[in-house]
mmCIF file of C-alpha atoms in Angstrom:
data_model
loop_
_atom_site.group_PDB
_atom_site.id
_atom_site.type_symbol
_atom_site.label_atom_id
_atom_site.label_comp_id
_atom_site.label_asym_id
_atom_site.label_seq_id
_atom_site.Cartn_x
_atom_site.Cartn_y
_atom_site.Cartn_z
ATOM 1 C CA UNK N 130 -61.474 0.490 -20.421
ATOM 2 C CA UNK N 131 -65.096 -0.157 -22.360
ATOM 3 C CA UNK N 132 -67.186 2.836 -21.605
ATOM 4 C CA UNK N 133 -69.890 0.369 -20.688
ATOM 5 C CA UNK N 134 -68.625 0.431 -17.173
ATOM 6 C CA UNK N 135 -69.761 3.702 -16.439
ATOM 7 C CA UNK N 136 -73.154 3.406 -18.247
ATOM 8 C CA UNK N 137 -73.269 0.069 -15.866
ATOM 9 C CA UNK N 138 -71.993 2.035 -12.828
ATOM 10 C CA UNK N 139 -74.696 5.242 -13.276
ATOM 11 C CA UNK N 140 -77.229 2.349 -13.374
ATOM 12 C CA UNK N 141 -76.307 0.962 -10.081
ATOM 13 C CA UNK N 142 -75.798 4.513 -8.236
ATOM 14 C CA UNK N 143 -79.578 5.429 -9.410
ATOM 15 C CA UNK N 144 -81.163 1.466 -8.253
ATOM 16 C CA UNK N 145 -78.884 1.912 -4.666
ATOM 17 C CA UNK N 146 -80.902 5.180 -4.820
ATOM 18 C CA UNK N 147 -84.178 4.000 -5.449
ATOM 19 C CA UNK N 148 -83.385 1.166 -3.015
ATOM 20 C CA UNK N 149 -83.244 3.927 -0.320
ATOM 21 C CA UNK N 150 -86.792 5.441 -1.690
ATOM 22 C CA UNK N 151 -88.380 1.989 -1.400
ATOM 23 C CA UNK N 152 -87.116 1.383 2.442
ATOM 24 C CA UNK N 153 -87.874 4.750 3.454
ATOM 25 C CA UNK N 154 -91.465 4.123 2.531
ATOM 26 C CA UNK N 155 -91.592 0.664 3.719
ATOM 27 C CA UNK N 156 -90.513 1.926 7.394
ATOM 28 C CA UNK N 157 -93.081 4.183 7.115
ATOM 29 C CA UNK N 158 -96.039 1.545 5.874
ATOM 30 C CA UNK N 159 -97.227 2.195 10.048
ATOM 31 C CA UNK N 160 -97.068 5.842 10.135
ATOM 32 C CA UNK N 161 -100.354 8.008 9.863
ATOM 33 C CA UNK N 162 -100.830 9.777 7.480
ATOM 34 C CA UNK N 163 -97.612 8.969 5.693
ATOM 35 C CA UNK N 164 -97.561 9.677 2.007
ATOM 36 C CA UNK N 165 -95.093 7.096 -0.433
ATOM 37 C CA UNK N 166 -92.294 8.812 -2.342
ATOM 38 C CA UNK N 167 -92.161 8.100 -6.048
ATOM 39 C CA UNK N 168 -88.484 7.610 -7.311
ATOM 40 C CA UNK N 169 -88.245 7.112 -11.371
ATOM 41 C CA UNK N 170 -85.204 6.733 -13.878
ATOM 42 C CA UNK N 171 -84.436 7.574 -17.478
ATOM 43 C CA UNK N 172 -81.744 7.171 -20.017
ATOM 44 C CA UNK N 173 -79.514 9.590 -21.029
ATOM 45 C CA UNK N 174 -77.295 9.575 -23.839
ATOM 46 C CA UNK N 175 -73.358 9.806 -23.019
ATOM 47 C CA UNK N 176 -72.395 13.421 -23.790
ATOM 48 C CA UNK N 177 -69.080 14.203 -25.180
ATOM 49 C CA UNK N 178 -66.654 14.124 -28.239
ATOM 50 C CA UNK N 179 -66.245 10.642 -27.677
ATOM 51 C CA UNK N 180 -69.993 9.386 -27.051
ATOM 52 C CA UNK N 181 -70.556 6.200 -28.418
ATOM 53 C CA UNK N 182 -74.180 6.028 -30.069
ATOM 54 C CA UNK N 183 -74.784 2.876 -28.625
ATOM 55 C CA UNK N 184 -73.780 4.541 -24.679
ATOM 56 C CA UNK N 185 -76.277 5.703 -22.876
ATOM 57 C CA UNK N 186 -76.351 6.816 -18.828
ATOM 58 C CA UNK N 187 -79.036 6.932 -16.218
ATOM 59 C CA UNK N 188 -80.028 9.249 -14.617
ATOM 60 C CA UNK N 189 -83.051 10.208 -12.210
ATOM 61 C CA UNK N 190 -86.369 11.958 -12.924
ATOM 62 C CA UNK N 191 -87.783 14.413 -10.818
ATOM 63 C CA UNK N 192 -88.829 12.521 -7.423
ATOM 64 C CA UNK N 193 -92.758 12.497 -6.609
ATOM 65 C CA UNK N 194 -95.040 11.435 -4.184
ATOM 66 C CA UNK N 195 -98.515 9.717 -4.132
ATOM 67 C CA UNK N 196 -101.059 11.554 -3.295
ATOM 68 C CA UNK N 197 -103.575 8.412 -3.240
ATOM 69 C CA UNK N 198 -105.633 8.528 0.324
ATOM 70 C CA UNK N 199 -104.389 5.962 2.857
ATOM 71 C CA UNK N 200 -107.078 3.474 4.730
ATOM 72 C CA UNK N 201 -109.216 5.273 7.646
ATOM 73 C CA UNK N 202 -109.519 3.841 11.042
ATOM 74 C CA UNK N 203 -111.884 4.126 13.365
ATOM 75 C CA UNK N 204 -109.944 4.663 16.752
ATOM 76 C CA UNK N 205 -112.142 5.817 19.024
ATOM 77 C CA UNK N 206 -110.006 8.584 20.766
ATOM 78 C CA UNK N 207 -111.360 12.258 20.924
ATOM 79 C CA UNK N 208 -108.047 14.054 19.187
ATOM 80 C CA UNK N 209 -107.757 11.873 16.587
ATOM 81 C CA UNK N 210 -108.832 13.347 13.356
ATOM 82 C CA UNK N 211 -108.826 12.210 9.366
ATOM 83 C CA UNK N 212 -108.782 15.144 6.955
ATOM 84 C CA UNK N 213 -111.487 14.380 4.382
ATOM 85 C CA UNK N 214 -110.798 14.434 0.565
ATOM 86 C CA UNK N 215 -107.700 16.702 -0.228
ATOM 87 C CA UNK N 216 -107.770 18.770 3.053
ATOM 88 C CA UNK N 217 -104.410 18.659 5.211
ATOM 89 C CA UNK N 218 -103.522 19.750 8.810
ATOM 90 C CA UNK N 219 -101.342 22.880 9.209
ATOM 91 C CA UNK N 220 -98.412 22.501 11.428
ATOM 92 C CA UNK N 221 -95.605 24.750 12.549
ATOM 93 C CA UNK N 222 -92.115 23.627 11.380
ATOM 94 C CA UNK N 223 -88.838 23.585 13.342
ATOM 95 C CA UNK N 224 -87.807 26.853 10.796
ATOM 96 C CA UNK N 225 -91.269 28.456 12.051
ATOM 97 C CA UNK N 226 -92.929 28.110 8.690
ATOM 98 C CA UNK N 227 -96.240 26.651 7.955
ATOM 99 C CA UNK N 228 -96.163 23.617 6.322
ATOM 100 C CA UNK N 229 -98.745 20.699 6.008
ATOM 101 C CA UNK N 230 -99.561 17.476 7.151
ATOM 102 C CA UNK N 231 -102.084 14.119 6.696
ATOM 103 C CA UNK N 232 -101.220 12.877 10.519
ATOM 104 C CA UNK N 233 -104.198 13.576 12.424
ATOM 105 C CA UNK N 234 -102.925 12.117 16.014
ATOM 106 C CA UNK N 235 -103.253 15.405 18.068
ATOM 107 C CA UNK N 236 -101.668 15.346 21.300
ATOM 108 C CA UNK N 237 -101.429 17.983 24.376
ATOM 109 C CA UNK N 238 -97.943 18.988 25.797
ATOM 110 C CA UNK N 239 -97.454 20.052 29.121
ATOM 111 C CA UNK N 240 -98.299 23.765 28.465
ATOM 112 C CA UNK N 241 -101.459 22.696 26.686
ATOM 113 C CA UNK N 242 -100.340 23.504 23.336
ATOM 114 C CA UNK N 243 -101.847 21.393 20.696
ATOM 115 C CA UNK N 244 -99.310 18.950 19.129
ATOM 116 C CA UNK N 245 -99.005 16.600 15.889
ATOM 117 C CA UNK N 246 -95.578 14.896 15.935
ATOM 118 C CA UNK N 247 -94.000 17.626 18.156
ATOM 119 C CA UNK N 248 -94.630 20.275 15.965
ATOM 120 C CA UNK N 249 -97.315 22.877 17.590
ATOM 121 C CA UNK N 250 -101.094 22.830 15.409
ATOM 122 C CA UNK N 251 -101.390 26.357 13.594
ATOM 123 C CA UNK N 252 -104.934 27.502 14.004
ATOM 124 C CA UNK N 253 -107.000 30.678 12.611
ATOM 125 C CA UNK N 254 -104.624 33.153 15.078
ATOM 126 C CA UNK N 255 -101.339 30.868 15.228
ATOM 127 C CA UNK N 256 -100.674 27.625 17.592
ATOM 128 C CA UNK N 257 -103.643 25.968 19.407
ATOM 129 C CA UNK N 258 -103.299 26.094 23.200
ATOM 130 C CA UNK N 259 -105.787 24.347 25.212
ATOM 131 C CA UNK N 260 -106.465 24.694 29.061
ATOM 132 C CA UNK N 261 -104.681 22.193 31.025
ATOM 133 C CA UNK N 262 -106.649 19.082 32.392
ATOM 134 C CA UNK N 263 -109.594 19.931 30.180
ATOM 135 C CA UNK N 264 -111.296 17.201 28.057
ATOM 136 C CA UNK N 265 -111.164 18.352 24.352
ATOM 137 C CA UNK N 266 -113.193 17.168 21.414
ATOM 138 C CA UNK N 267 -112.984 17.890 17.988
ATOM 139 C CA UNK N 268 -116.096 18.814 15.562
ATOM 140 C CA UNK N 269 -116.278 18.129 12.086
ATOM 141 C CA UNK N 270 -114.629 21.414 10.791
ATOM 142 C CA UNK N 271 -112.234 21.049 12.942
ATOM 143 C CA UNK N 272 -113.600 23.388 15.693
ATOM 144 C CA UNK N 273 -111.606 22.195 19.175
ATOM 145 C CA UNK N 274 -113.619 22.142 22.238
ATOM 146 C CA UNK N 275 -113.016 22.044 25.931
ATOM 147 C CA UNK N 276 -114.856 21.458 29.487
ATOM 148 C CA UNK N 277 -112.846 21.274 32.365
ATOM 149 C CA UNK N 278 -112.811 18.205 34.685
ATOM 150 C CA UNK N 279 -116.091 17.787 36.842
ATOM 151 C CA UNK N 280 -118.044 20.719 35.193
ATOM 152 C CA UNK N 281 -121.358 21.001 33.971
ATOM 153 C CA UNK N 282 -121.920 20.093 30.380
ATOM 154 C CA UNK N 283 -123.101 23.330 29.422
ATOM 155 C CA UNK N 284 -120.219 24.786 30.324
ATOM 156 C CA UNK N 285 -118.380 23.265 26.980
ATOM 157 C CA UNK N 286 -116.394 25.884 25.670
ATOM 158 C CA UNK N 287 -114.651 26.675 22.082
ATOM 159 C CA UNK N 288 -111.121 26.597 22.025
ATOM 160 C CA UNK N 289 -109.497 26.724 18.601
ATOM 161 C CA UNK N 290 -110.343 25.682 15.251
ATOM 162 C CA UNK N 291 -107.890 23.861 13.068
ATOM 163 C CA UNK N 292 -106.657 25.304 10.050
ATOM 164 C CA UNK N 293 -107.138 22.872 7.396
ATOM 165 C CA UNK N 294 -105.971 23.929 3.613
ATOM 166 C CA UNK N 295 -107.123 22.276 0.529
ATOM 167 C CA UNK N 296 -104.199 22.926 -2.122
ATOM 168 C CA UNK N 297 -105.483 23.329 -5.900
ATOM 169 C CA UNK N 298 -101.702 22.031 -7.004
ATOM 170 C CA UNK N 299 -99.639 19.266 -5.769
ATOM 171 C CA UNK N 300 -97.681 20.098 -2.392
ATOM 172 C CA UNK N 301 -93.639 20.058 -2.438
ATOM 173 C CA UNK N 302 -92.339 17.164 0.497
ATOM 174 C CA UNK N 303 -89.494 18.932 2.491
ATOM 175 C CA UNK N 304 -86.094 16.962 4.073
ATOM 176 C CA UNK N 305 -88.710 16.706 7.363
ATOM 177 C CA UNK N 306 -91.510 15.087 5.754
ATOM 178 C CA UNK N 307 -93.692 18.064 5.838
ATOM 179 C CA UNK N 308 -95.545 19.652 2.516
ATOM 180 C CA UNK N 309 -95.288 22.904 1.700
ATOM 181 C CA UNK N 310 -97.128 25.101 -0.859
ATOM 182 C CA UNK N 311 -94.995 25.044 -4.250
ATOM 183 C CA UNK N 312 -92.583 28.482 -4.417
ATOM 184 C CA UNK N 313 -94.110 31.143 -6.844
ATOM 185 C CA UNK N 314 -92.370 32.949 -9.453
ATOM 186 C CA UNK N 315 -90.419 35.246 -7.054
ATOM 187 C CA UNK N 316 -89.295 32.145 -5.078
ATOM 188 C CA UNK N 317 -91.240 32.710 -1.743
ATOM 189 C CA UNK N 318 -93.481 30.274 -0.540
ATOM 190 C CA UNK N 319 -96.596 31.748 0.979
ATOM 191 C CA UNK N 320 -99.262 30.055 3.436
ATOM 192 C CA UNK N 321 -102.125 28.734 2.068
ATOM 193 C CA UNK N 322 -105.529 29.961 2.531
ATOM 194 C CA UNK N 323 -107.655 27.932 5.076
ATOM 195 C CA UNK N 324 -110.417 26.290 3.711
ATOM 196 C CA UNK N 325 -113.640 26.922 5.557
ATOM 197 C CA UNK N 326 -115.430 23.799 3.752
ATOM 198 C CA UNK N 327 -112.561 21.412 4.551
ATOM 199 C CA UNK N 328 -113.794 18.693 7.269
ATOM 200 C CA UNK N 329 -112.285 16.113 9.433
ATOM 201 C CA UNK N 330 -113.580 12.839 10.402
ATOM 202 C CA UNK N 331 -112.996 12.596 14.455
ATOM 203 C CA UNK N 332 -112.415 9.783 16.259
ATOM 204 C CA UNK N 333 -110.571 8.004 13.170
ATOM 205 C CA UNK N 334 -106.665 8.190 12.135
ATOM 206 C CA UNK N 335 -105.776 7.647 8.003
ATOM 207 C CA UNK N 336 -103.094 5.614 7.853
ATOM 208 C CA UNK N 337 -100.017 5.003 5.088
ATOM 209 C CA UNK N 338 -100.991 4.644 1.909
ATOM 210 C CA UNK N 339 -97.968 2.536 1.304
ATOM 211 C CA UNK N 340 -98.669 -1.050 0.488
ATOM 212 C CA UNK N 341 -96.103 -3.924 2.467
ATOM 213 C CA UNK N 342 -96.666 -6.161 -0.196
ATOM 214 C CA UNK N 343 -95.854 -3.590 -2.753
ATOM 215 C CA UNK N 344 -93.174 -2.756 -1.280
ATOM 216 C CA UNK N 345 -91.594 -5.436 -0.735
ATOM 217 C CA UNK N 346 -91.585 -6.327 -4.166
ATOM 218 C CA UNK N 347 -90.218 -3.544 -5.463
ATOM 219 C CA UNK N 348 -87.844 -3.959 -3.009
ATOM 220 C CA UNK N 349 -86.876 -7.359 -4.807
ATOM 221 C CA UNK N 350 -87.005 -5.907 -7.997
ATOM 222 C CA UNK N 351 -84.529 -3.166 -7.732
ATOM 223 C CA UNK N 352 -82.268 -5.746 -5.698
ATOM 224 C CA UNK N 353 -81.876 -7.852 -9.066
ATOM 225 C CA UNK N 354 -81.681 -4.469 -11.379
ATOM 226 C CA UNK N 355 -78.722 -3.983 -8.805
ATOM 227 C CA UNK N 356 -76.646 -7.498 -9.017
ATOM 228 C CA UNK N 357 -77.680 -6.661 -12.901
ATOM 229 C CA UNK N 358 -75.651 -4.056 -13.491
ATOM 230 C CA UNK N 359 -72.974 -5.062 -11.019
ATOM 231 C CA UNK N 360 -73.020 -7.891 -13.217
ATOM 232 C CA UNK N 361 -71.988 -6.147 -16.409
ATOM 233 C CA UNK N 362 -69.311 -3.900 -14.711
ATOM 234 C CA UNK N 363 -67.751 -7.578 -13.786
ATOM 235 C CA UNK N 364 -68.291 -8.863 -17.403
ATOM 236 C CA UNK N 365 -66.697 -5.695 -18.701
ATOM 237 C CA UNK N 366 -64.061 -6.228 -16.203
ATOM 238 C CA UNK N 367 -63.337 -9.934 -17.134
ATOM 239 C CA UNK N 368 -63.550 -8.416 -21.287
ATOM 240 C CA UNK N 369 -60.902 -5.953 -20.574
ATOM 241 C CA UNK N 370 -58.388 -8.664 -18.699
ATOM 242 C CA UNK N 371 -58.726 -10.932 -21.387
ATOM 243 C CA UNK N 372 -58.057 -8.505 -24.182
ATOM 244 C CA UNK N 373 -55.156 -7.336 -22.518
ATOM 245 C CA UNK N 374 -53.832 -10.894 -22.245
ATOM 246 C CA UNK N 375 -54.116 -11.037 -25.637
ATOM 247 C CA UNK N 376 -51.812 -8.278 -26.337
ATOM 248 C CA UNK N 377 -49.166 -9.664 -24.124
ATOM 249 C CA UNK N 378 -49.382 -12.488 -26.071
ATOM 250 C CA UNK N 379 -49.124 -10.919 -29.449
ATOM 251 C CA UNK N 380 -46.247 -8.796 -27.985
#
């Protein structure tokens, strides 16, 4: 069997792959804060005692993500914030570690603990917790403020303060979406220092930085690389009948 099919057949396994990157970011063209994966291939030459010069497999780079800022809008609502320039939101993951986050649509759960996504807001001295029924605001460095229903203005009280990070290397993306700081030479991946300059822009939500239109055509694009290669392993296929007709022939 021509060794083409497999250089065809490592083609289609990486565009069925980056088929998956491009709908994963297209579902997520809505969500705030959402940052687009990257997904890239490259050619690799066919190892082995037999490698044909000519043969060449594909094979994927490492996967990426754009860090480009997504659109800001202005919602109105008191716990939404936008982290300015290259600040993120630190959350609490399901493990318990820290990890990071552009979403900015803070919500209140039942036992006032402050919320992005389900996962509890990690502030100077751990998760934010809020007193129940209060109205809370958020200032621009990202100081959380409360005043209980029906009280006196002046009775507006400091709550939390958000702990926003500003990373000086690119962030890794976990299986839940979250970033994380990079592991250092040991392995371990440590918190990252708050950033006391870092601000937020209340009242206003960043959205995906993932472009429909974009997307979409990529999403063509890969479609034809796929019927491509699926068209060569058929071509190949047809090559190898043919020969082998040939030889019954001649036998």
């Amino acid at each position: 069997m021509d060794r083409i099919l497999y250089t065809a057949m490592s083609g289609a396994k990486q565009s069925m792959d980056q088929q998956a990157v491009v709908s994963h970011n297209l579902s997520n063209v809505s969500t705030a804060g959402f940052r687009a994966q990257l997904h890239a291939m490259r050619a690799v030459p066919v190892q082995g005692e037999a490698a044909h010069a000519t043969r060449t497999s594909v094979a994927a780079s490492t996967p990426g993500t754009d860090y480009s800022q997504g659109p800001i809008t202005r919602t109105g609502r008191d716990l939404d914030v936008a982290p300015e320039g290259n600040g993120w939101l630190s959350v609490q993951a399901d493990d318990g570690t820290e990890a990071y986050t552009r979403r900015g649509d803070l919500q209140v759960d039942g036992d006032g603990v402050v919320m992005i996504n389900g996962r509890p807001v990690i502030g100077a001295n751990g998760p934010i917790i809020v007193p129940l029924g209060s109205s809370v605001s958020v200032g621009a460095d990202g100081t959380l403020s409360a005043i209980g229903a029906g009280e006196d203005p002046n009775a507006l009280v400091d709550v939390g303060r958000l702990k926003l990070v500003t990373p000086d290397e690119g962030l890794v993306r976990g299986d839940d979406g979250l970033f994380r700081a990079p592991p250092n030479a040991e392995g371990d991946v440590a918190p990252l220092p708050a950033d006391e300059e870092a601000r937020v822009a209340s009242g206003s939500l960043e959205g995906s930085n993932v472009s429909a239109v974009e997307a979409m055509v990529s999403m063509l694009d890969v479609a034809r690389r796929y019927e491509m290669q699926m068209k060569v392993v058929s071509t190949a296929d047809e090559n190898a009948q043919r020969a082998n007709g040939l030889l019954s022939v001649q036998g």
